[in-house]
């Protein structure tokens, strides 16, 4: 497979450096608020990355950090709450949201606050090697003048030169832009009212960048295969991670840096002040299935800017509904075999499966993979069985849960409460197992709720009485 590597500015062939396991680090959420749909676009692309790597025959060992101490969280603490009173509920909501989007859980999701010892050890090492120094107030800074390769990822050459005179200056903020190339903070001395941990330099807390270097090395070793994130992390975050890690270990930090482009709303940057800031929950409140948002994201290549509009989401929702209906129809005609979603990966891929993997292996071309799926589903010469098999393959590759969710087609379920649909499904299973007594008991319950259930040759229909 080929991936576009920000380090080289080229598409390159990707293979894990050691054997079959691809070691991936993806920067995770800062848990002070709900993640927005732009964040989720990034997590969806990273999910496609790990799915593709697995379909290509490798395993994944992915780490995604949870940033649970950082400037924005400290700011939110001004409301009088304790650190974990802010972070834990939002961490929980984040995992709920990625589950709804059918994003696979990374193998490890470590929290920054549980790795203070590793962060201190790394900071000490950087001081010892002369790459970092302690300031008057007990904060520790990374000296970018000492790390000659600084700026390689973000191609800062000219900017760096221009700001050479300012290089001895320091920046304390976790986030800043290219006009502020300065020594960045590794350890922040405690300020009144802030949470803190003991350190050789006095009480304080870690800066944002250091946690990723510390946790990446701990779980994945000195050199990882892929570091992924959104494009706005290239500078300063990933640039600083490289500096910290490579200065400490003397080894390359990551072989590939993969970055996903921004999501715009009505062609503008999403901002709370502009009133165009949406969380996944905002979409759900308007009645959208999170998987329709996932479908929408897959329609745009991850390295292109994606413009979110409600009408685009409507179109994606319709397309997903159509695929589910086609899947349901094929399920009905495919009476010869029952293919379970958990079917092991077949060694002999069909032509369509090969085409889909080929598209994804070409720098995660999801629009092309969707096109392969659609053209196969429209192909009259392809049997229902083959179509169902391809849908199952697509579900592993694209994570749209088509096979599973196409059950919804049974009857006019759009108008039927979810609870009733669940009962009807349960009854259907009982009937298939010839357990008619238990099935009939459920029928009576459904009728008591004012609905009628009619059995059809394949499935059933529910009608309001
Ligand atoms: Zn990071």
Coordinates of C-alpha atoms and ligand atoms in Angstrom, one line a residue:
X1 CA 0.0 0.0 0.0
X2 CA 1.0 3.6 -0.6
X3 CA 0.6 6.5 1.8
X4 CA 1.4 10.2 1.4
X5 CA 4.2 11.0 3.8
X6 CA 4.3 14.6 5.0
X7 CA 8.0 14.1 5.9
X8 CA 9.0 13.6 2.3
X9 CA 6.1 15.2 0.5
X10 CA 5.6 12.1 -1.5
X11 CA 3.4 9.0 -1.7
X12 CA 5.5 6.1 -0.5
X13 CA 5.1 2.3 -0.2
X14 CA 4.2 1.5 3.3
X15 CA 5.2 -1.7 5.2
X16 CA 5.8 -2.1 8.9
X17 CA 9.5 -1.9 9.8
X18 CA 9.4 -5.1 11.9
X19 CA 7.3 -8.0 10.7
X20 CA 3.6 -7.9 10.6
X21 CA 2.7 -5.3 13.2
X22 CA 2.2 -1.7 12.2
X23 CA 2.9 0.7 15.1
X24 CA 0.7 3.7 14.9
X25 CA 0.4 6.7 17.1
X26 CA -2.5 9.1 16.6
X27 CA -3.0 12.2 18.7
X28 CA -6.2 11.9 20.7
X29 CA -8.7 14.4 22.1
X30 CA -8.2 17.1 24.7
X31 CA -11.1 16.2 27.0
X32 CA -12.4 19.6 28.1
X33 CA -15.5 19.7 25.9
X34 CA -17.3 17.7 23.2
X35 CA -15.2 16.9 20.2
X36 CA -16.6 18.5 17.1
X37 CA -17.3 17.0 13.7
X38 CA -14.0 18.3 12.3
X39 CA -12.2 16.2 15.0
X40 CA -14.3 13.2 14.1
X41 CA -13.4 13.6 10.4
X42 CA -9.8 13.0 11.5
X43 CA -10.6 10.0 13.7
X44 CA -12.6 8.5 10.8
X45 CA -9.6 8.8 8.4
X46 CA -7.4 7.3 11.0
X47 CA -9.9 4.4 11.4
X48 CA -9.8 3.9 7.6
X49 CA -6.0 3.8 7.9
X50 CA -6.0 1.0 10.5
X51 CA -8.7 -1.0 8.7
X52 CA -6.8 -0.8 5.4
X53 CA -3.5 -1.9 7.1
X54 CA -5.4 -4.9 8.5
X55 CA -7.0 -5.8 5.1
X56 CA -3.5 -5.6 3.6
X57 CA -2.6 -8.4 5.9
X58 CA -0.9 -6.7 8.8
X59 CA -1.9 -6.2 12.4
X60 CA -2.1 -2.8 14.1
X61 CA -0.8 -1.6 17.5
X62 CA -2.3 1.8 17.7
X63 CA -1.9 4.3 20.6
X64 CA -4.2 7.2 21.0
X65 CA -3.5 9.5 23.9
X66 CA -6.1 11.2 26.0
X67 CA -4.9 14.7 26.8
X68 CA -6.3 15.3 30.3
X69 CA -4.1 18.2 31.5
X70 CA -3.5 21.1 29.1
X71 CA -4.1 24.9 28.9
X72 CA -7.7 24.6 27.7
X73 CA -8.6 22.2 30.5
X74 CA -7.0 24.5 33.1
X75 CA -9.1 27.4 31.7
X76 CA -12.2 25.3 32.1
X77 CA -11.2 24.7 35.7
X78 CA -11.8 28.3 36.5
X79 CA -15.4 27.3 37.0
X80 CA -14.2 25.8 40.3
X81 CA -14.2 22.2 39.1
X82 CA -11.5 19.7 39.8
X83 CA -9.4 18.5 36.8
X84 CA -11.0 15.1 36.6
X85 CA -14.5 16.5 37.1
X86 CA -14.0 18.1 33.7
X87 CA -12.0 15.4 31.9
X88 CA -13.6 12.1 32.9
X89 CA -17.1 12.9 31.7
X90 CA -15.8 14.3 28.4
X91 CA -13.5 11.3 27.9
X92 CA -16.6 9.0 28.4
X93 CA -18.6 11.1 25.9
X94 CA -15.7 10.9 23.4
X95 CA -15.7 7.1 23.5
X96 CA -19.4 7.0 23.1
X97 CA -19.2 9.2 20.0
X98 CA -16.5 7.2 18.4
X99 CA -18.5 4.0 19.0
X100 CA -21.5 5.6 17.3
X101 CA -19.3 6.4 14.3
X102 CA -18.1 2.8 14.3
X103 CA -14.5 3.9 14.8
X104 CA -12.4 0.9 16.1
X105 CA -10.9 1.4 19.5
X106 CA -7.1 1.8 19.3
X107 CA -5.2 -1.0 21.1
X108 CA -4.1 1.6 23.8
X109 CA -5.6 4.8 25.0
X110 CA -3.3 6.2 27.7
X111 CA -4.0 9.3 29.7
X112 CA -1.4 12.0 30.1
X113 CA -1.9 12.3 33.9
X114 CA -1.1 8.7 34.3
X115 CA 2.3 9.1 32.6
X116 CA 3.8 12.0 34.6
X117 CA 6.8 9.8 35.7
X118 CA 7.6 9.0 32.0
X119 CA 7.2 12.7 31.1
X120 CA 9.6 13.7 33.9
X121 CA 12.1 11.1 32.9
X122 CA 12.1 12.2 29.3
X123 CA 12.4 15.9 30.4
X124 CA 15.4 15.0 32.6
X125 CA 17.0 13.1 29.7
X126 CA 16.6 16.2 27.5
X127 CA 18.2 18.5 30.1
X128 CA 21.1 16.0 30.6
X129 CA 21.7 15.9 26.9
X130 CA 21.7 19.7 26.7
X131 CA 18.6 20.0 24.6
X132 CA 16.5 21.5 27.4
X133 CA 17.1 24.0 30.3
X134 CA 15.4 25.1 33.5
X135 CA 14.1 28.6 33.6
X136 CA 14.1 30.9 36.6
X137 CA 10.6 30.0 37.6
X138 CA 11.2 26.2 37.6
X139 CA 9.6 25.7 34.1
X140 CA 11.6 23.6 31.6
X141 CA 12.1 24.6 28.0
X142 CA 13.3 22.8 24.9
X143 CA 16.0 24.8 23.2
X144 CA 15.2 24.7 19.5
X145 CA 18.6 26.2 18.5
X146 CA 20.2 23.0 19.9
X147 CA 18.2 20.7 17.6
X148 CA 19.4 21.4 14.1
X149 CA 16.7 19.5 12.3
X150 CA 13.9 21.6 13.9
X151 CA 11.4 22.7 11.3
X152 CA 11.9 19.9 8.8
X153 CA 8.4 18.5 9.0
X154 CA 6.6 21.9 8.7
X155 CA 9.3 23.1 6.2
X156 CA 10.0 26.1 8.4
X157 CA 13.4 26.9 6.7
X158 CA 12.7 30.5 5.7
X159 CA 10.5 31.3 8.7
X160 CA 13.1 29.9 11.0
X161 CA 15.8 32.0 9.5
X162 CA 13.7 35.1 9.8
X163 CA 13.0 34.5 13.4
X164 CA 16.5 33.5 14.3
X165 CA 16.9 36.6 16.4
X166 CA 13.9 35.7 18.4
X167 CA 15.0 32.1 18.9
X168 CA 16.2 32.5 22.4
X169 CA 12.7 33.7 23.4
X170 CA 10.3 31.3 24.9
X171 CA 6.7 30.4 24.5
X172 CA 4.7 29.0 27.3
X173 CA 1.4 28.4 25.5
X174 CA 0.6 24.9 24.3
X175 CA -0.7 26.1 21.0
X176 CA 0.9 28.9 18.8
X177 CA 1.6 29.6 15.2
X178 CA 4.6 29.8 12.9
X179 CA 5.3 33.4 13.7
X180 CA 6.1 32.3 17.2
X181 CA 9.0 29.8 16.6
X182 CA 10.5 29.9 20.1
X183 CA 11.8 27.6 22.7
X184 CA 8.8 25.6 23.8
X185 CA 7.8 24.5 27.2
X186 CA 8.2 20.9 28.4
X187 CA 7.3 21.4 32.1
X188 CA 5.3 24.3 33.4
X189 CA 5.9 25.6 36.9
X190 CA 2.8 25.6 39.1
X191 CA 0.7 28.7 39.2
X192 CA -1.8 29.4 42.0
X193 CA -4.9 27.3 41.7
X194 CA -3.5 24.9 39.1
X195 CA -3.2 21.2 39.5
X196 CA 0.4 20.1 39.9
X197 CA 2.8 17.2 40.4
X198 CA 6.2 17.1 42.1
X199 CA 9.2 17.2 39.9
X200 CA 13.0 17.7 40.3
X201 CA 12.3 21.4 39.3
X202 CA 9.5 21.9 41.8
X203 CA 5.7 21.4 41.5
X204 CA 4.3 21.8 38.0
X205 CA 2.5 20.1 35.1
X206 CA 3.6 18.9 31.7
X207 CA 3.3 21.0 28.6
X208 CA 1.1 19.5 25.9
X209 CA 3.8 18.2 23.4
X210 CA 5.9 16.1 25.7
X211 CA 3.1 13.7 26.6
X212 CA 3.0 12.3 23.0
X213 CA 6.7 11.7 22.9
X214 CA 6.7 10.0 26.3
X215 CA 3.7 7.7 25.7
X216 CA 4.7 6.9 22.1
X217 CA 8.1 5.7 23.2
X218 CA 6.7 3.8 26.2
X219 CA 4.2 1.8 24.2
X220 CA 5.7 1.7 20.7
X221 CA 9.5 2.1 21.1
X222 CA 11.8 4.7 19.7
X223 CA 10.8 4.5 16.0
X224 CA 7.2 4.1 15.1
X225 CA 5.7 3.3 11.7
X226 CA 3.1 5.9 11.4
X227 CA 2.2 9.1 13.2
X228 CA -1.2 10.4 12.3
X229 CA -3.2 13.5 13.1
X230 CA -5.0 16.5 11.6
X231 CA -3.0 19.0 9.4
X232 CA -3.2 21.7 12.1
X233 CA -1.0 19.5 14.3
X234 CA 2.0 19.7 11.9
X235 CA 3.2 22.8 13.6
X236 CA 3.9 23.2 16.3
X237 CA 2.8 19.9 17.9
X238 CA 4.3 17.3 15.6
X239 CA 7.4 19.4 15.0
X240 CA 7.9 19.5 18.7
X241 CA 7.3 15.8 19.2
X242 CA 10.0 15.0 16.6
X243 CA 12.4 17.4 18.4
X244 CA 11.8 15.9 21.8
X245 CA 11.9 12.3 20.7
X246 CA 14.8 12.4 18.3
X247 CA 16.9 14.6 20.7
X248 CA 16.3 12.0 23.4
X249 CA 16.8 8.8 21.5
X250 CA 19.0 9.8 18.5
X251 CA 16.6 7.7 16.4
X252 CA 14.0 8.7 13.8
X253 CA 10.7 9.3 15.6
X254 CA 8.3 8.2 12.9
X255 CA 8.8 6.7 9.5
X256 CA 5.5 8.2 8.1
X257 CA 3.6 11.3 9.2
X258 CA 0.1 11.2 7.8
X259 CA -2.1 14.3 8.0
X260 CA -5.8 14.7 7.4
X261 CA -7.2 18.0 6.0
X262 CA -9.7 20.3 7.7
X263 CA -13.5 20.2 7.7
X264 CA -15.1 23.5 6.8
X265 CA -18.8 24.4 7.4
X266 CA -20.3 26.3 4.5
X267 CA -16.8 26.9 3.3
X268 CA -15.8 28.7 6.5
X269 CA -13.7 27.6 9.4
X270 CA -15.8 26.1 12.2
X271 CA -16.0 28.4 15.2
X272 CA -18.3 28.7 18.2
X273 CA -18.4 32.5 17.6
X274 CA -19.5 32.0 14.0
X275 CA -22.4 29.8 15.0
X276 CA -21.3 27.0 12.7
X277 CA -19.7 24.8 15.3
X278 CA -21.2 21.3 15.5
X279 CA -20.7 18.2 17.6
X280 CA -21.9 14.7 16.7
X281 CA -24.7 15.2 19.2
X282 CA -25.9 18.3 17.3
X283 CA -26.3 16.1 14.2
X284 CA -28.1 13.4 16.2
X285 CA -30.5 16.0 17.7
X286 CA -31.5 16.8 14.1
X287 CA -32.2 13.2 13.5
X288 CA -29.1 12.2 11.6
X289 CA -27.5 8.8 12.0
X290 CA -23.8 9.2 12.9
X291 CA -23.0 6.6 10.2
X292 CA -24.5 9.1 7.6
X293 CA -21.8 11.5 8.7
X294 CA -19.2 8.8 8.4
X295 CA -20.5 8.1 4.8
X296 CA -20.2 11.9 4.1
X297 CA -16.6 11.9 5.3
X298 CA -15.7 8.9 3.1
X299 CA -16.9 10.8 0.0
X300 CA -14.0 13.2 0.3
X301 CA -10.4 12.1 0.2
X302 CA -8.7 12.7 3.6
X303 CA -6.1 15.0 2.1
X304 CA -8.8 17.3 0.5
X305 CA -10.7 20.0 2.5
X306 CA -14.2 18.8 3.1
X307 CA -17.1 21.2 3.1
X308 CA -19.8 20.2 5.5
X309 CA -23.4 21.4 4.6
X310 CA -26.7 20.1 5.8
X311 CA -27.8 19.4 2.3
X312 CA -24.6 17.3 1.7
X313 CA -25.4 15.4 4.9
X314 CA -28.9 14.8 3.6
X315 CA -27.5 13.5 0.3
X316 CA -25.1 11.2 2.2
X317 CA -28.0 10.0 4.4
X318 CA -30.0 9.1 1.3
X319 CA -27.1 7.3 -0.3
X320 CA -26.6 5.2 2.9
X321 CA -30.3 4.4 3.0
X322 CA -30.1 3.3 -0.6
X323 CA -27.2 1.0 0.0
X324 CA -29.0 -0.5 3.0
X325 CA -32.1 -1.1 0.9
X326 CA -30.0 -2.7 -1.9
X327 CA -28.3 -4.8 0.8
X328 CA -31.7 -5.8 2.2
X329 CA -33.0 -6.8 -1.2
X330 CA -30.0 -8.9 -1.9
X331 CA -30.2 -10.5 1.5
X332 CA -33.7 -11.6 0.6
X333 CA -32.7 -13.1 -2.7
X334 CA -29.6 -14.7 -1.3
X335 CA -31.4 -17.7 0.1
X336 CA -28.7 -20.1 -0.7
X337 CA -26.2 -19.1 1.9
X338 CA -26.1 -17.1 5.1
X339 CA -23.0 -15.0 5.3
X340 CA -22.2 -13.6 8.8
X341 CA -20.5 -10.3 9.2
X342 CA -17.9 -12.0 11.3
X343 CA -16.9 -14.2 8.4
X344 CA -13.0 -14.6 8.4
X345 CA -11.2 -12.7 5.7
X346 CA -11.2 -14.8 2.6
X347 CA -7.8 -15.5 1.1
X348 CA -9.2 -15.5 -2.3
X349 CA -10.5 -12.0 -2.9
X350 CA -13.1 -11.4 -5.7
X351 CA -12.4 -9.0 -8.4
X352 CA -14.5 -6.3 -6.7
X353 CA -12.8 -6.9 -3.3
X354 CA -9.4 -6.5 -5.0
X355 CA -10.6 -3.3 -6.6
X356 CA -11.8 -1.9 -3.3
X357 CA -8.5 -2.8 -1.5
X358 CA -6.6 -1.4 -4.4
X359 CA -8.4 2.0 -4.0
X360 CA -7.8 2.1 -0.3
X361 CA -4.2 1.0 -0.7
X362 CA -3.7 4.0 -2.9
X363 CA -3.3 6.6 -0.1
X364 CA -6.8 5.6 1.4
X365 CA -8.9 6.6 -1.6
X366 CA -12.3 6.2 0.0
X367 CA -14.3 8.0 -2.8
X368 CA -13.0 5.4 -5.2
X369 CA -13.7 2.5 -2.8
X370 CA -17.3 3.8 -2.5
X371 CA -17.5 3.9 -6.3
X372 CA -16.4 0.3 -6.5
X373 CA -19.1 -0.7 -4.1
X374 CA -21.8 1.2 -6.0
X375 CA -20.9 -0.1 -9.4
X376 CA -20.8 -3.7 -8.1
X377 CA -24.2 -3.3 -6.5
X378 CA -25.6 -2.0 -9.7
X379 CA -24.0 -4.8 -11.7
X380 CA -26.8 -7.1 -12.9
X381 CA -24.4 -9.9 -13.7
X382 CA -23.3 -10.1 -10.1
X383 CA -25.2 -12.6 -7.9
X384 CA -26.9 -11.6 -4.7
X385 CA -24.5 -13.8 -2.9
X386 CA -21.5 -12.0 -4.3
X387 CA -23.1 -8.7 -3.6
X388 CA -23.6 -9.6 0.0
X389 CA -20.0 -10.9 0.3
X390 CA -18.8 -7.6 -1.1
X391 CA -20.9 -5.6 1.4
X392 CA -19.4 -7.6 4.2
X393 CA -15.9 -6.8 2.8
X394 CA -16.9 -3.1 2.5
X395 CA -18.1 -3.1 6.1
X396 CA -14.6 -4.3 7.2
X397 CA -12.9 -1.7 5.0
X398 CA -15.2 1.3 5.4
X399 CA -17.0 0.6 8.6
X400 CA -20.4 1.7 7.5
X401 CA -22.2 -1.3 9.1
X402 CA -24.3 -1.8 6.0
X403 CA -25.0 -5.5 6.6
X404 CA -26.0 -5.0 10.2
X405 CA -28.1 -1.9 9.7
X406 CA -29.9 -3.1 6.6
X407 CA -32.1 -5.2 8.9
X408 CA -34.0 -1.9 9.4
X409 CA -35.7 -2.4 6.1
X410 CA -38.0 -5.0 7.6
X411 CA -41.4 -3.3 7.2
X412 CA -42.1 0.3 7.6
X413 CA -39.9 0.6 10.6
X414 CA -39.2 4.3 10.2
X415 CA -42.6 4.9 11.9
X416 CA -42.2 2.1 14.4
X417 CA -40.7 2.7 17.9
X418 CA -37.2 1.2 18.3
X419 CA -38.4 -0.9 21.2
X420 CA -41.0 -2.6 19.1
X421 CA -38.6 -3.2 16.3
X422 CA -36.3 -4.9 18.8
X423 CA -39.2 -7.1 20.0
X424 CA -40.1 -8.0 16.4
X425 CA -36.5 -9.0 15.6
X426 CA -36.4 -11.2 18.7
X427 CA -39.6 -12.8 17.7
X428 CA -38.3 -13.4 14.2
X429 CA -35.3 -15.2 15.6
X430 CA -37.4 -17.3 17.9
X431 CA -39.6 -18.3 14.9
X432 CA -36.6 -19.2 12.8
X433 CA -35.6 -21.5 15.6
X434 CA -39.1 -23.0 15.7
X435 CA -39.7 -21.6 19.1
X436 CA -43.3 -20.7 18.3
X437 CA -44.6 -20.5 21.9
X438 CA -42.2 -17.8 22.9
X439 CA -42.6 -16.1 19.5
X440 CA -46.3 -15.9 20.1
X441 CA -45.9 -14.4 23.5
X442 CA -44.0 -11.5 21.9
X443 CA -46.7 -11.1 19.2
X444 CA -49.3 -10.6 22.0
X445 CA -47.1 -8.0 23.6
X446 CA -46.7 -6.2 20.3
X447 CA -50.4 -6.2 19.8
X448 CA -51.0 -4.9 23.2
X449 CA -49.0 -1.9 22.2
X450 CA -51.4 -1.2 19.3
X451 CA -49.5 -2.8 16.4
X452 CA -50.0 -5.8 14.2
X453 CA -47.3 -8.0 13.0
X454 CA -47.7 -9.9 9.7
X455 CA -45.3 -12.7 8.7
X456 CA -44.1 -12.6 5.2
X457 CA -42.2 -15.4 3.3
X458 CA -39.0 -13.5 4.2
X459 CA -39.2 -11.4 7.3
X460 CA -42.3 -9.6 8.6
X461 CA -44.2 -6.4 8.5
X462 CA -45.4 -4.2 11.3
X463 CA -48.5 -2.0 10.9
X464 CA -50.1 0.3 13.4
X465 CA -53.6 -1.0 14.2
Ligands
LIG1 ZN1 0.3 14.4 19.9

